[in-house]
């Protein structure tokens, strides 16, 4: 069984959360049972924007999680870098967060980190990330397609 953790700020209504939940729930239909074990690790406990068919727990529990982990923001990527047990570390770049914050070093430490596999949500995001940060984007994955993300990372 494949183990996948996804680090999120919270599970409130947002485009990235809705797409993640929708994609993750697809693995819990009768035809997919047992294929993958997905856990959402949240920073802040909140109501969720859609019904969850998978587990969720506080992000501190991800510290010892030994499966593949996907970060969904700069803050969750920063935490992921420090986690010692993760099988694979992926940063799914959904938003261009540095546009609203001018702390260059904070972002450079994450976007240029060799321990993270970077995946962009669109071609335009990928081009901007590569031009601005001089980093290689592994691929583009629209709509938080978990199956495609897992195939790109050989999980």
PDB file of C-alpha atoms in Angstrom:
ATOM      1  CA  UNK A   1       0.000   0.000   0.000  1.00  0.00           C
ATOM      2  CA  UNK A   2       1.225   3.489  -0.887  1.00  0.00           C
ATOM      3  CA  UNK A   3       1.395   5.984   1.983  1.00  0.00           C
ATOM      4  CA  UNK A   4       0.789   9.642   1.121  1.00  0.00           C
ATOM      5  CA  UNK A   5       0.670  12.613   3.454  1.00  0.00           C
ATOM      6  CA  UNK A   6      -0.412  16.077   2.347  1.00  0.00           C
ATOM      7  CA  UNK A   7       0.519  19.129   4.423  1.00  0.00           C
ATOM      8  CA  UNK A   8      -2.090  21.882   4.397  1.00  0.00           C
ATOM      9  CA  UNK A   9      -2.573  25.132   6.285  1.00  0.00           C
ATOM     10  CA  UNK A  10      -6.142  24.080   7.088  1.00  0.00           C
ATOM     11  CA  UNK A  11      -9.026  22.412   5.278  1.00  0.00           C
ATOM     12  CA  UNK A  12     -11.197  25.511   4.875  1.00  0.00           C
ATOM     13  CA  UNK A  13     -12.672  26.427   1.527  1.00  0.00           C
ATOM     14  CA  UNK A  14      -9.933  27.247  -0.970  1.00  0.00           C
ATOM     15  CA  UNK A  15      -9.229  26.127  -4.487  1.00  0.00           C
ATOM     16  CA  UNK A  16      -6.222  23.985  -3.560  1.00  0.00           C
ATOM     17  CA  UNK A  17      -8.036  22.333  -0.638  1.00  0.00           C
ATOM     18  CA  UNK A  18     -11.116  21.581  -2.699  1.00  0.00           C
ATOM     19  CA  UNK A  19      -9.056  20.035  -5.494  1.00  0.00           C
ATOM     20  CA  UNK A  20      -6.973  18.003  -3.036  1.00  0.00           C
ATOM     21  CA  UNK A  21     -10.010  16.668  -1.166  1.00  0.00           C
ATOM     22  CA  UNK A  22     -11.856  15.839  -4.386  1.00  0.00           C
ATOM     23  CA  UNK A  23      -8.849  13.975  -5.800  1.00  0.00           C
ATOM     24  CA  UNK A  24      -8.072  12.167  -2.519  1.00  0.00           C
ATOM     25  CA  UNK A  25     -11.673  11.052  -2.012  1.00  0.00           C
ATOM     26  CA  UNK A  26     -11.549   9.254  -5.369  1.00  0.00           C
ATOM     27  CA  UNK A  27      -9.159   6.705  -3.859  1.00  0.00           C
ATOM     28  CA  UNK A  28     -11.781   5.676  -1.305  1.00  0.00           C
ATOM     29  CA  UNK A  29     -14.390   4.307  -3.674  1.00  0.00           C
ATOM     30  CA  UNK A  30     -15.024   0.531  -3.665  1.00  0.00           C
ATOM     31  CA  UNK A  31     -12.833  -0.012  -6.755  1.00  0.00           C
ATOM     32  CA  UNK A  32      -9.803   1.712  -5.183  1.00  0.00           C
ATOM     33  CA  UNK A  33      -9.974   0.480  -1.587  1.00  0.00           C
ATOM     34  CA  UNK A  34      -6.531  -0.412  -0.241  1.00  0.00           C
ATOM     35  CA  UNK A  35      -4.572   1.149  -3.119  1.00  0.00           C
ATOM     36  CA  UNK A  36      -3.356   4.208  -1.236  1.00  0.00           C
ATOM     37  CA  UNK A  37      -3.485   5.526   2.320  1.00  0.00           C
ATOM     38  CA  UNK A  38      -3.870   9.312   2.361  1.00  0.00           C
ATOM     39  CA  UNK A  39      -3.569  11.531   5.428  1.00  0.00           C
ATOM     40  CA  UNK A  40      -4.041  15.302   5.474  1.00  0.00           C
ATOM     41  CA  UNK A  41      -1.796  16.968   8.038  1.00  0.00           C
ATOM     42  CA  UNK A  42      -3.177  20.388   8.972  1.00  0.00           C
ATOM     43  CA  UNK A  43      -1.541  23.375  10.630  1.00  0.00           C
ATOM     44  CA  UNK A  44      -4.807  24.761  11.999  1.00  0.00           C
ATOM     45  CA  UNK A  45      -7.834  22.728  12.978  1.00  0.00           C
ATOM     46  CA  UNK A  46     -10.861  23.914  11.034  1.00  0.00           C
ATOM     47  CA  UNK A  47     -14.048  22.833   9.376  1.00  0.00           C
ATOM     48  CA  UNK A  48     -13.360  21.212   6.039  1.00  0.00           C
ATOM     49  CA  UNK A  49     -14.731  22.458   2.745  1.00  0.00           C
ATOM     50  CA  UNK A  50     -15.941  19.022   1.617  1.00  0.00           C
ATOM     51  CA  UNK A  51     -16.590  15.629   3.159  1.00  0.00           C
ATOM     52  CA  UNK A  52     -13.376  13.700   3.836  1.00  0.00           C
ATOM     53  CA  UNK A  53     -13.089   9.974   3.103  1.00  0.00           C
ATOM     54  CA  UNK A  54      -9.531   9.902   4.462  1.00  0.00           C
ATOM     55  CA  UNK A  55      -7.784  10.692   7.728  1.00  0.00           C
ATOM     56  CA  UNK A  56      -6.571  14.046   8.928  1.00  0.00           C
ATOM     57  CA  UNK A  57      -4.409  14.997  11.901  1.00  0.00           C
ATOM     58  CA  UNK A  58      -2.231  17.766  13.253  1.00  0.00           C
ATOM     59  CA  UNK A  59       0.901  18.552  11.266  1.00  0.00           C
ATOM     60  CA  UNK A  60       3.156  17.678  14.207  1.00  0.00           C
ATOM     61  CA  UNK A  61       2.262  14.005  13.569  1.00  0.00           C
ATOM     62  CA  UNK A  62       3.931  14.245  10.144  1.00  0.00           C
ATOM     63  CA  UNK A  63       7.351  14.570  11.798  1.00  0.00           C
ATOM     64  CA  UNK A  64       7.680  10.788  12.010  1.00  0.00           C
ATOM     65  CA  UNK A  65       5.565   9.902   8.952  1.00  0.00           C
ATOM     66  CA  UNK A  66       7.525   7.566   6.687  1.00  0.00           C
ATOM     67  CA  UNK A  67       5.523   7.875   3.462  1.00  0.00           C
ATOM     68  CA  UNK A  68       5.689  10.389   0.645  1.00  0.00           C
ATOM     69  CA  UNK A  69       4.680  13.885   1.754  1.00  0.00           C
ATOM     70  CA  UNK A  70       3.370  16.740  -0.390  1.00  0.00           C
ATOM     71  CA  UNK A  71       3.600  20.330   0.882  1.00  0.00           C
ATOM     72  CA  UNK A  72       1.061  22.817  -0.468  1.00  0.00           C
ATOM     73  CA  UNK A  73       2.499  26.171   0.662  1.00  0.00           C
ATOM     74  CA  UNK A  74       5.756  27.863   1.582  1.00  0.00           C
ATOM     75  CA  UNK A  75       5.079  27.347   5.294  1.00  0.00           C
ATOM     76  CA  UNK A  76       4.296  23.651   4.920  1.00  0.00           C
ATOM     77  CA  UNK A  77       7.311  23.178   2.611  1.00  0.00           C
ATOM     78  CA  UNK A  78       9.569  24.760   5.237  1.00  0.00           C
ATOM     79  CA  UNK A  79       8.301  22.249   7.793  1.00  0.00           C
ATOM     80  CA  UNK A  80       8.621  19.362   5.351  1.00  0.00           C
ATOM     81  CA  UNK A  81      12.299  20.113   4.735  1.00  0.00           C
ATOM     82  CA  UNK A  82      12.952  19.510   8.447  1.00  0.00           C
ATOM     83  CA  UNK A  83      11.044  16.206   8.664  1.00  0.00           C
ATOM     84  CA  UNK A  84      13.544  13.339   9.019  1.00  0.00           C
ATOM     85  CA  UNK A  85      11.403  10.334   8.126  1.00  0.00           C
ATOM     86  CA  UNK A  86       9.698  11.227   4.843  1.00  0.00           C
ATOM     87  CA  UNK A  87      10.219   8.767   2.003  1.00  0.00           C
ATOM     88  CA  UNK A  88       9.902  11.510  -0.630  1.00  0.00           C
ATOM     89  CA  UNK A  89       9.370  15.244  -0.235  1.00  0.00           C
ATOM     90  CA  UNK A  90       7.286  17.071  -2.822  1.00  0.00           C
ATOM     91  CA  UNK A  91       6.318  20.729  -2.992  1.00  0.00           C
ATOM     92  CA  UNK A  92       3.199  21.184  -5.107  1.00  0.00           C
ATOM     93  CA  UNK A  93       3.494  24.878  -5.956  1.00  0.00           C
ATOM     94  CA  UNK A  94      -0.066  26.058  -6.229  1.00  0.00           C
ATOM     95  CA  UNK A  95       0.393  29.776  -5.513  1.00  0.00           C
ATOM     96  CA  UNK A  96       3.230  32.185  -6.270  1.00  0.00           C
ATOM     97  CA  UNK A  97       3.450  33.266  -2.647  1.00  0.00           C
ATOM     98  CA  UNK A  98       6.569  35.414  -2.932  1.00  0.00           C
ATOM     99  CA  UNK A  99       4.618  38.038  -4.867  1.00  0.00           C
ATOM    100  CA  UNK A 100       3.104  39.338  -1.610  1.00  0.00           C
ATOM    101  CA  UNK A 101       6.206  38.956   0.586  1.00  0.00           C
ATOM    102  CA  UNK A 102       9.629  40.422  -0.191  1.00  0.00           C
ATOM    103  CA  UNK A 103      11.706  38.126   2.044  1.00  0.00           C
ATOM    104  CA  UNK A 104      13.900  36.677  -0.717  1.00  0.00           C
ATOM    105  CA  UNK A 105      15.968  34.342   1.453  1.00  0.00           C
ATOM    106  CA  UNK A 106      12.909  32.657   2.984  1.00  0.00           C
ATOM    107  CA  UNK A 107      11.700  31.676  -0.467  1.00  0.00           C
ATOM    108  CA  UNK A 108      15.129  30.863  -1.923  1.00  0.00           C
ATOM    109  CA  UNK A 109      15.784  28.369   0.877  1.00  0.00           C
ATOM    110  CA  UNK A 110      12.669  26.485  -0.194  1.00  0.00           C
ATOM    111  CA  UNK A 111      12.497  26.849  -3.981  1.00  0.00           C
ATOM    112  CA  UNK A 112      16.192  26.016  -4.358  1.00  0.00           C
ATOM    113  CA  UNK A 113      16.236  23.163  -1.838  1.00  0.00           C
ATOM    114  CA  UNK A 114      17.651  20.019  -3.486  1.00  0.00           C
ATOM    115  CA  UNK A 115      15.681  17.780  -1.102  1.00  0.00           C
ATOM    116  CA  UNK A 116      12.327  18.865  -2.540  1.00  0.00           C
ATOM    117  CA  UNK A 117      10.744  17.741  -5.788  1.00  0.00           C
ATOM    118  CA  UNK A 118       8.953  20.781  -7.224  1.00  0.00           C
ATOM    119  CA  UNK A 119       5.730  20.335  -9.161  1.00  0.00           C
ATOM    120  CA  UNK A 120       3.795  23.306 -10.535  1.00  0.00           C
ATOM    121  CA  UNK A 121       0.046  23.622 -11.016  1.00  0.00           C
ATOM    122  CA  UNK A 122       0.333  25.138 -14.516  1.00  0.00           C
ATOM    123  CA  UNK A 123       2.782  25.754 -17.347  1.00  0.00           C
ATOM    124  CA  UNK A 124       2.817  29.468 -16.587  1.00  0.00           C
ATOM    125  CA  UNK A 125       3.683  28.812 -12.936  1.00  0.00           C
ATOM    126  CA  UNK A 126       6.458  26.413 -13.985  1.00  0.00           C
ATOM    127  CA  UNK A 127       8.033  28.971 -16.345  1.00  0.00           C
ATOM    128  CA  UNK A 128       7.879  31.729 -13.736  1.00  0.00           C
ATOM    129  CA  UNK A 129       9.399  29.497 -11.043  1.00  0.00           C
ATOM    130  CA  UNK A 130      12.239  28.364 -13.301  1.00  0.00           C
ATOM    131  CA  UNK A 131      12.989  31.930 -14.445  1.00  0.00           C
ATOM    132  CA  UNK A 132      12.790  33.552 -11.013  1.00  0.00           C
ATOM    133  CA  UNK A 133      14.435  30.879  -8.889  1.00  0.00           C
ATOM    134  CA  UNK A 134      16.689  29.053 -11.354  1.00  0.00           C
ATOM    135  CA  UNK A 135      15.258  25.754 -10.254  1.00  0.00           C
ATOM    136  CA  UNK A 136      14.031  22.717 -12.172  1.00  0.00           C
ATOM    137  CA  UNK A 137      10.311  21.980 -12.069  1.00  0.00           C
ATOM    138  CA  UNK A 138       9.747  18.222 -12.338  1.00  0.00           C
ATOM    139  CA  UNK A 139       6.443  18.594 -14.156  1.00  0.00           C
ATOM    140  CA  UNK A 140       3.113  20.365 -14.327  1.00  0.00           C
ATOM    141  CA  UNK A 141       0.116  18.752 -12.634  1.00  0.00           C
ATOM    142  CA  UNK A 142      -3.250  20.421 -12.908  1.00  0.00           C
ATOM    143  CA  UNK A 143      -6.094  20.051 -10.416  1.00  0.00           C
ATOM    144  CA  UNK A 144      -3.973  18.296  -7.752  1.00  0.00           C
ATOM    145  CA  UNK A 145      -4.042  15.026  -9.716  1.00  0.00           C
ATOM    146  CA  UNK A 146      -2.663  12.644  -7.075  1.00  0.00           C
ATOM    147  CA  UNK A 147      -2.221   9.725  -9.458  1.00  0.00           C
ATOM    148  CA  UNK A 148      -0.055  11.846 -11.775  1.00  0.00           C
ATOM    149  CA  UNK A 149       1.974  13.261  -8.886  1.00  0.00           C
ATOM    150  CA  UNK A 150       2.648   9.754  -7.606  1.00  0.00           C
ATOM    151  CA  UNK A 151       3.675   8.517 -11.068  1.00  0.00           C
ATOM    152  CA  UNK A 152       6.125  11.402 -11.499  1.00  0.00           C
ATOM    153  CA  UNK A 153       7.853  10.556  -8.246  1.00  0.00           C
ATOM    154  CA  UNK A 154       7.859   6.791  -8.864  1.00  0.00           C
ATOM    155  CA  UNK A 155       5.767   6.145  -5.780  1.00  0.00           C
TER     156      UNK A 155
END
